[in-house]
PDB file of C-alpha atoms in Angstrom:
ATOM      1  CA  UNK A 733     -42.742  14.855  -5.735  1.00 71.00           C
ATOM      2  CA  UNK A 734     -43.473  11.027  -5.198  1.00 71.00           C
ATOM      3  CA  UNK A 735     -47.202  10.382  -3.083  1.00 73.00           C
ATOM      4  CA  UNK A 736     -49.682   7.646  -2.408  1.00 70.00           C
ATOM      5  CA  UNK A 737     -51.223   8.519  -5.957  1.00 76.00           C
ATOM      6  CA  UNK A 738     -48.417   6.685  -7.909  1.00 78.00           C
ATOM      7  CA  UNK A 739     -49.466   3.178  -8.854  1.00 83.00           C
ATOM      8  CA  UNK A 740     -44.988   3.043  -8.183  1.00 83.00           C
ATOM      9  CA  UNK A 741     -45.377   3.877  -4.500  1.00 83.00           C
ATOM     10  CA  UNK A 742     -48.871   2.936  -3.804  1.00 82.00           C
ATOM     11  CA  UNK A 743     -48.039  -0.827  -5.475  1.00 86.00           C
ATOM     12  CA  UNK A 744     -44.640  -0.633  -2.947  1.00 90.00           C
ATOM     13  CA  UNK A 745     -46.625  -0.369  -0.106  1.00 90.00           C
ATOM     14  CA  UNK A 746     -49.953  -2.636  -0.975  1.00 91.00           C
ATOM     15  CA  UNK A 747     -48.386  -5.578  -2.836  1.00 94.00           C
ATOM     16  CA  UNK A 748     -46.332  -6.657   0.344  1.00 96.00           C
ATOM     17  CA  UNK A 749     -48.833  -5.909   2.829  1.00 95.00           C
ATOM     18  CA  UNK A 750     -50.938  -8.217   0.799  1.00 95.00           C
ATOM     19  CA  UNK A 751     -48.843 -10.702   0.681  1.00 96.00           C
ATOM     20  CA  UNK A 752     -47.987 -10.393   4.623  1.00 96.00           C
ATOM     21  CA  UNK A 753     -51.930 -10.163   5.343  1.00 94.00           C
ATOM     22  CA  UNK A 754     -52.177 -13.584   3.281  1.00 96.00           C
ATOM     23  CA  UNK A 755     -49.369 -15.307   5.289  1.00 97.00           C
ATOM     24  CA  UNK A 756     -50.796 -13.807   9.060  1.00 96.00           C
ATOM     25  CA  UNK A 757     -54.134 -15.496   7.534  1.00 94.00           C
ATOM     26  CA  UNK A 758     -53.267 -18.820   6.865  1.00 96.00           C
ATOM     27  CA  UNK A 759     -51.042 -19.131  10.180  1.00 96.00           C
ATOM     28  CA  UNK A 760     -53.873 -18.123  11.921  1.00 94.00           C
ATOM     29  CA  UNK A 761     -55.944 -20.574  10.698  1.00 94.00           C
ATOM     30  CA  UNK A 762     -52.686 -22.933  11.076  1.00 94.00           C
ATOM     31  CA  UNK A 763     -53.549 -22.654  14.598  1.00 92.00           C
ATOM     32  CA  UNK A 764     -57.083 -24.465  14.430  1.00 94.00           C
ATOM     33  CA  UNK A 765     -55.985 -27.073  12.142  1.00 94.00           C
ATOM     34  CA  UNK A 766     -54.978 -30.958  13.841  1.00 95.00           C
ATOM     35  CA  UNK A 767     -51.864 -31.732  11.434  1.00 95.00           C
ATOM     36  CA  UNK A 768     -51.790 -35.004  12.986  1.00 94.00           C
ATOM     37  CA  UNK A 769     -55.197 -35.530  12.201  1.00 95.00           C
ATOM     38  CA  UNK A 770     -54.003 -34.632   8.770  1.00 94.00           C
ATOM     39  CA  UNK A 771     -50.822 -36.845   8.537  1.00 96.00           C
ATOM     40  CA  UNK A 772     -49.059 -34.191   8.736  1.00 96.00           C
ATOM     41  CA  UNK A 773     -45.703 -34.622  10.702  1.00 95.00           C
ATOM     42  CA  UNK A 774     -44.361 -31.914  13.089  1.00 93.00           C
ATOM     43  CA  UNK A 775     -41.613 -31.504  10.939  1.00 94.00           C
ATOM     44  CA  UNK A 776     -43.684 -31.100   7.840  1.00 95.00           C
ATOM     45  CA  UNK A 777     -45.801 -28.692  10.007  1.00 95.00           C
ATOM     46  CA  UNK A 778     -43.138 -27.339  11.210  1.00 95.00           C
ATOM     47  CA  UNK A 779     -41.498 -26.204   7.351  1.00 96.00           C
ATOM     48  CA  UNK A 780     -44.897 -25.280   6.143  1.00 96.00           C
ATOM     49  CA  UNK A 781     -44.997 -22.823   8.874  1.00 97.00           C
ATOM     50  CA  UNK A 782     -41.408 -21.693   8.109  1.00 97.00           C
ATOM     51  CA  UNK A 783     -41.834 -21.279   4.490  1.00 98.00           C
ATOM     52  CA  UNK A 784     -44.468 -18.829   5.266  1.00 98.00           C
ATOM     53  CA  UNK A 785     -42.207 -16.868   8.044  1.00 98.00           C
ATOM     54  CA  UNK A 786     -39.658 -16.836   5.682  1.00 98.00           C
ATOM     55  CA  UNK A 787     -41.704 -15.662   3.141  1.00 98.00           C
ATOM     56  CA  UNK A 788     -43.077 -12.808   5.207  1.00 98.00           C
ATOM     57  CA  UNK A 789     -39.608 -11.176   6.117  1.00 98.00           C
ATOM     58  CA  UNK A 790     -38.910 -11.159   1.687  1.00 98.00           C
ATOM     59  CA  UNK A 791     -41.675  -8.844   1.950  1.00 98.00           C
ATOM     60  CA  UNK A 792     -40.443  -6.817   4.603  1.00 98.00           C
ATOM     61  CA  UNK A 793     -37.263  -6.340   3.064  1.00 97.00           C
ATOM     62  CA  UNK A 794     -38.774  -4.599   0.340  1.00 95.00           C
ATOM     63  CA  UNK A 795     -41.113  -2.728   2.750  1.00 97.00           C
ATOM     64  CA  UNK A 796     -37.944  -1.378   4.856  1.00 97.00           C
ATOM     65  CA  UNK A 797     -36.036  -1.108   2.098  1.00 94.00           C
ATOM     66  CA  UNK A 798     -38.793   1.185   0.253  1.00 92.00           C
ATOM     67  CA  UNK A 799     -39.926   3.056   3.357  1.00 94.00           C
ATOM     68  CA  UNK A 800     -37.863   2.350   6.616  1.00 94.00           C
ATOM     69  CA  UNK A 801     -40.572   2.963   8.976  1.00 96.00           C
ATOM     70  CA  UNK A 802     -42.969   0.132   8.407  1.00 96.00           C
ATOM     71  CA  UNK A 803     -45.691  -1.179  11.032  1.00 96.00           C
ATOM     72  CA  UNK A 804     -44.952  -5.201  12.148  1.00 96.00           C
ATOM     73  CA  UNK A 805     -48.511  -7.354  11.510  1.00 94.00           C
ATOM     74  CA  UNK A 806     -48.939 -10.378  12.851  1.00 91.00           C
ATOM     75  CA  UNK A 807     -52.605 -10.271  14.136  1.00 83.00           C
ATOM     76  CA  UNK A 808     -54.420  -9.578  10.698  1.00 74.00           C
ATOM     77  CA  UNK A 809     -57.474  -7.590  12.987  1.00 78.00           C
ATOM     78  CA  UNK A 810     -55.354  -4.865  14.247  1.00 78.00           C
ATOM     79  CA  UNK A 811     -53.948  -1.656  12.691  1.00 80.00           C
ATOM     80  CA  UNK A 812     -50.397  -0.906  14.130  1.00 85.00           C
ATOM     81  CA  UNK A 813     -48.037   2.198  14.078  1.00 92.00           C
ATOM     82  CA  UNK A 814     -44.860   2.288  12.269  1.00 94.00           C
ATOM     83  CA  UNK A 815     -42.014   0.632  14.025  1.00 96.00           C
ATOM     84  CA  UNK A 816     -38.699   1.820  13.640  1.00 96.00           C
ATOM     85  CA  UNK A 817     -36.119   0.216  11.131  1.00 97.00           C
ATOM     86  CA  UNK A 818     -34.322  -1.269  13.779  1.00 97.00           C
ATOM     87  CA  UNK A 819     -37.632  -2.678  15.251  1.00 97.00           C
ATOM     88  CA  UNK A 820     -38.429  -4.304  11.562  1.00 98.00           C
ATOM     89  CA  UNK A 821     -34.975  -5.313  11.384  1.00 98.00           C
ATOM     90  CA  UNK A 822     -34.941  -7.003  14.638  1.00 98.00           C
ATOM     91  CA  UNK A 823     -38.260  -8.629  14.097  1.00 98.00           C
ATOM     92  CA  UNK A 824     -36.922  -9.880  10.230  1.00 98.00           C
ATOM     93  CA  UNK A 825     -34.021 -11.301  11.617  1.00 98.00           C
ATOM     94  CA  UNK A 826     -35.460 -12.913  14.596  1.00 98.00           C
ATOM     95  CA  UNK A 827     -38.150 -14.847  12.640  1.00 98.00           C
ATOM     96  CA  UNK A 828     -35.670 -16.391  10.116  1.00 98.00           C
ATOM     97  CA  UNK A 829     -33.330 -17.566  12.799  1.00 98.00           C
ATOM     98  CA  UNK A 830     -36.421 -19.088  14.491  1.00 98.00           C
ATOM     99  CA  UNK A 831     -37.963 -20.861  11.305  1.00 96.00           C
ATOM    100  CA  UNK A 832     -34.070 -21.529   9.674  1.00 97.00           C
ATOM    101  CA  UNK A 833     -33.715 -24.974  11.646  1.00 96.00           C
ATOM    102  CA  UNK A 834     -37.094 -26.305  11.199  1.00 96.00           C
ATOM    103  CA  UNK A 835     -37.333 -25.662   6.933  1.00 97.00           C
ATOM    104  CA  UNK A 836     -36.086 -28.595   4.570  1.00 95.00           C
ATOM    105  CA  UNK A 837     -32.379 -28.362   3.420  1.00 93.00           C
ATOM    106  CA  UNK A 838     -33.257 -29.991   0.139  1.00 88.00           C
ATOM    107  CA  UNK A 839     -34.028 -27.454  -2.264  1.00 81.00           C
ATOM    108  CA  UNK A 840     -37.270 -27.468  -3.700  1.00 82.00           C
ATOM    109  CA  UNK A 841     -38.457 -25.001  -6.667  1.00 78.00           C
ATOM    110  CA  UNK A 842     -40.748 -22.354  -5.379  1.00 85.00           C
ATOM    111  CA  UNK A 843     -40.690 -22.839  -1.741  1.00 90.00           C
ATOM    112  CA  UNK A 844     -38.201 -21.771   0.830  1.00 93.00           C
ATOM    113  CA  UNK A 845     -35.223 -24.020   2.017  1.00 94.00           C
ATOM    114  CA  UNK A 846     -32.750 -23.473   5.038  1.00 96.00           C
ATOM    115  CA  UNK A 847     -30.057 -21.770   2.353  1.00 94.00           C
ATOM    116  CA  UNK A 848     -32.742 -19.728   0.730  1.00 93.00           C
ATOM    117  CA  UNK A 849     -33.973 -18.258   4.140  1.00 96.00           C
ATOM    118  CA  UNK A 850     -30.248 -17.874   4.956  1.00 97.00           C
ATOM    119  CA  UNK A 851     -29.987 -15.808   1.600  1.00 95.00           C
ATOM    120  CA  UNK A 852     -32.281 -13.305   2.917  1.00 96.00           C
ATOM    121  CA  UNK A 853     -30.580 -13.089   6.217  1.00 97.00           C
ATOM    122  CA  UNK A 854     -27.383 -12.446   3.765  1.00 98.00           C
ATOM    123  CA  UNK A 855     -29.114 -10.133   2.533  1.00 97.00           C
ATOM    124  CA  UNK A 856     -30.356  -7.844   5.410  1.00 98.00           C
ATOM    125  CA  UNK A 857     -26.794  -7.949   7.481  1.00 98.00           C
ATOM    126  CA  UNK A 858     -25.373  -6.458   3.591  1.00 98.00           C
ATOM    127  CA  UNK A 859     -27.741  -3.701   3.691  1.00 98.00           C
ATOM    128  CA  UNK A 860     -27.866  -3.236   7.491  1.00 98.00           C
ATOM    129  CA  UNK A 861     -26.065  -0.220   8.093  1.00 98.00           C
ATOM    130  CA  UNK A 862     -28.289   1.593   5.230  1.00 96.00           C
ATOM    131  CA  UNK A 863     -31.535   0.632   7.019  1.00 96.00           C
ATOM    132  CA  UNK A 864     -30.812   1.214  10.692  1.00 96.00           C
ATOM    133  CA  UNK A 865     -27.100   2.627  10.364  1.00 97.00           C
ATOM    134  CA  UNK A 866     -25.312  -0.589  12.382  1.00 97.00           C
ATOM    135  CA  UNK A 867     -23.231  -1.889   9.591  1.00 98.00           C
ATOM    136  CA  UNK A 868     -23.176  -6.106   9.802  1.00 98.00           C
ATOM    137  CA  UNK A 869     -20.851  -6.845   7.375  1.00 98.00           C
ATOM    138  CA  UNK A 870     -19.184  -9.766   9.615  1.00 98.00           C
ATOM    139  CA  UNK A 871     -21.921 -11.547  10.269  1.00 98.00           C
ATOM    140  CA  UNK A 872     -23.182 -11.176   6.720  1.00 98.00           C
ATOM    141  CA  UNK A 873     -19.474 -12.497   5.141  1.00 98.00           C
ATOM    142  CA  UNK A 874     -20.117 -15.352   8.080  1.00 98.00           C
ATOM    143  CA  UNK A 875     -23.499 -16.576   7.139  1.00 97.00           C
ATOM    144  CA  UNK A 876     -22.972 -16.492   3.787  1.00 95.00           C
ATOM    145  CA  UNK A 877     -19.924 -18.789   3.761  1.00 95.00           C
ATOM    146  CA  UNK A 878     -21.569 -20.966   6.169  1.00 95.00           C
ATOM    147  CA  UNK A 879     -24.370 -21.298   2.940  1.00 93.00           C
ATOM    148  CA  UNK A 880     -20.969 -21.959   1.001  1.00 90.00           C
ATOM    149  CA  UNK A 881     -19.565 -24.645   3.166  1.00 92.00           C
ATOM    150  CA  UNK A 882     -23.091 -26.687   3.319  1.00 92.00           C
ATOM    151  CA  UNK A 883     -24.371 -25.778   6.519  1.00 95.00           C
ATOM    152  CA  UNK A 884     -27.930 -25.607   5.621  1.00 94.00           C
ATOM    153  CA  UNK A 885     -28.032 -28.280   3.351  1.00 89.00           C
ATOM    154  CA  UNK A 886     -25.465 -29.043  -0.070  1.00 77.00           C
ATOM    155  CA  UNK A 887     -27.691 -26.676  -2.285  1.00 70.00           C
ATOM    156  CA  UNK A 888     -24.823 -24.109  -3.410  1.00 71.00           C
ATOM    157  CA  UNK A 889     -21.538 -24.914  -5.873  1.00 77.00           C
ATOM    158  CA  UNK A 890     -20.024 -22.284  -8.024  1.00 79.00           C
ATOM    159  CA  UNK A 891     -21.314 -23.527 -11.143  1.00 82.00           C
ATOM    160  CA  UNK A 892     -18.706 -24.426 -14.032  1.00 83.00           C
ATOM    161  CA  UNK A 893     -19.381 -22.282 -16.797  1.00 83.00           C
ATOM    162  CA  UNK A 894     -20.102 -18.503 -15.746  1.00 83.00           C
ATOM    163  CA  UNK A 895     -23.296 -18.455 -17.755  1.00 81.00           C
ATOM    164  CA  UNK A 896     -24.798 -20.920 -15.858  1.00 80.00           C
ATOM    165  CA  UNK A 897     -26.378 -19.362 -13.143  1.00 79.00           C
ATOM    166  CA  UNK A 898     -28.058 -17.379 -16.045  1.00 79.00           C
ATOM    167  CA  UNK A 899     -28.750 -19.431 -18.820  1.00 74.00           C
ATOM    168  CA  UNK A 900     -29.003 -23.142 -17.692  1.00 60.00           C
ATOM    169  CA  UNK A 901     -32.409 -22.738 -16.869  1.00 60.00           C
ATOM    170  CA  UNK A 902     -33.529 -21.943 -20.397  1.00 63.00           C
ATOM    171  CA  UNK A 903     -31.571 -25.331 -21.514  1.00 62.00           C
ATOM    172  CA  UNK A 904     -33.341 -27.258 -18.905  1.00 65.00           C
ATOM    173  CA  UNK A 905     -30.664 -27.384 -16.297  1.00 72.00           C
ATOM    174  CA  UNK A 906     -30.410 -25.583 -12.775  1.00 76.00           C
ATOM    175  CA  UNK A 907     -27.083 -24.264 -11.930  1.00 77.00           C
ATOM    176  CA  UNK A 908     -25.713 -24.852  -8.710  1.00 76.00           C
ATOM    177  CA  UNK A 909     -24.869 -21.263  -8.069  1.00 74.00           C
ATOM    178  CA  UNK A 910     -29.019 -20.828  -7.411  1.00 73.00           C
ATOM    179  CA  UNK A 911     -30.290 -21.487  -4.773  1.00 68.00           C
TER     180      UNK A 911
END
């Protein structure tokens, strides 16, 4: 009899609302900032603010994965209701297709790329069907060989040696399998 009182579902529910709460706060205040002003380029602007989308729909794939019925925050001063899975799923999918063309293709360690964000789009059309019971196995085999043939960006080779994608970062080397 899981409940609210285990740190194992409490911490499943807080941690990514924190993390969402953090992202809907610095894209608000995105919105008052002059990036030109800055020297900030709209395409620099433009990944910044994709990194962060990108980084908001990771945590709502553990959120609908967890709990299906999740409420969608943007605006950090309202409470909302749950939405449905399909509601989260549409809303997950629709902001990485939206921030996919604007993020770097040039991978970059610890931010979000175009083949990273296309991971997680991977990633929701596998488990699909188990969150709102459409199964998108076709368009998940098609994105994910469209990460394999380069189309957002050269990041991904099937690494030599089939330890690599585990080990080469303890020897000081990335594999090309991660992306």
């Amino acid at each position: 009899n899981w409940d609210y009182l285990q740190n194992q579902i409490n911490g499943s529910w807080v941690g990514p609302y924190q993390g969402i709460a953090q992202i809907n706060s610095v894209l608000i205040d995105f919105e008052t900032l002059d990036f030109n002003k800055l020297g900030v380029t709209e395409a620099e602007k433009n990944n910044f603010i994709g990194e962060l989308r990108a980084l908001r729909v990771w945590y709502y794939t553990f959120l609908i994965d967890f709990f299906r019925y999740v409420p969608i925050v943007e605006d950090i001063s309202t409470l909302k209701e749950q939405s449905s899975p399909q509601e989260v799923f549409t809303y997950m999918e629709k902001e990485l297709k939206e921030c996919i063309p604007g993020l770097d293709q040039t991978p970059k360690t610890g931010h979000f790329n175009q083949a990273a964000a296309a991971v997680l789009l991977v990633r929701m059309y596998l488990n699909a069907e188990k969150w709102t019971g459409k199964p998108m196995y076709n368009e998940c085999a098609q994105v994910a060989q469209d990460i394999i043939d380069g189309k957002y960006g050269n990041t991904f080779k099937i690494d030599s040696d089939y330890r690599g994608p585990f080990h080469r970062s303890f020897v000081g080397n990335m594999s090309p399998e991660n992306i």
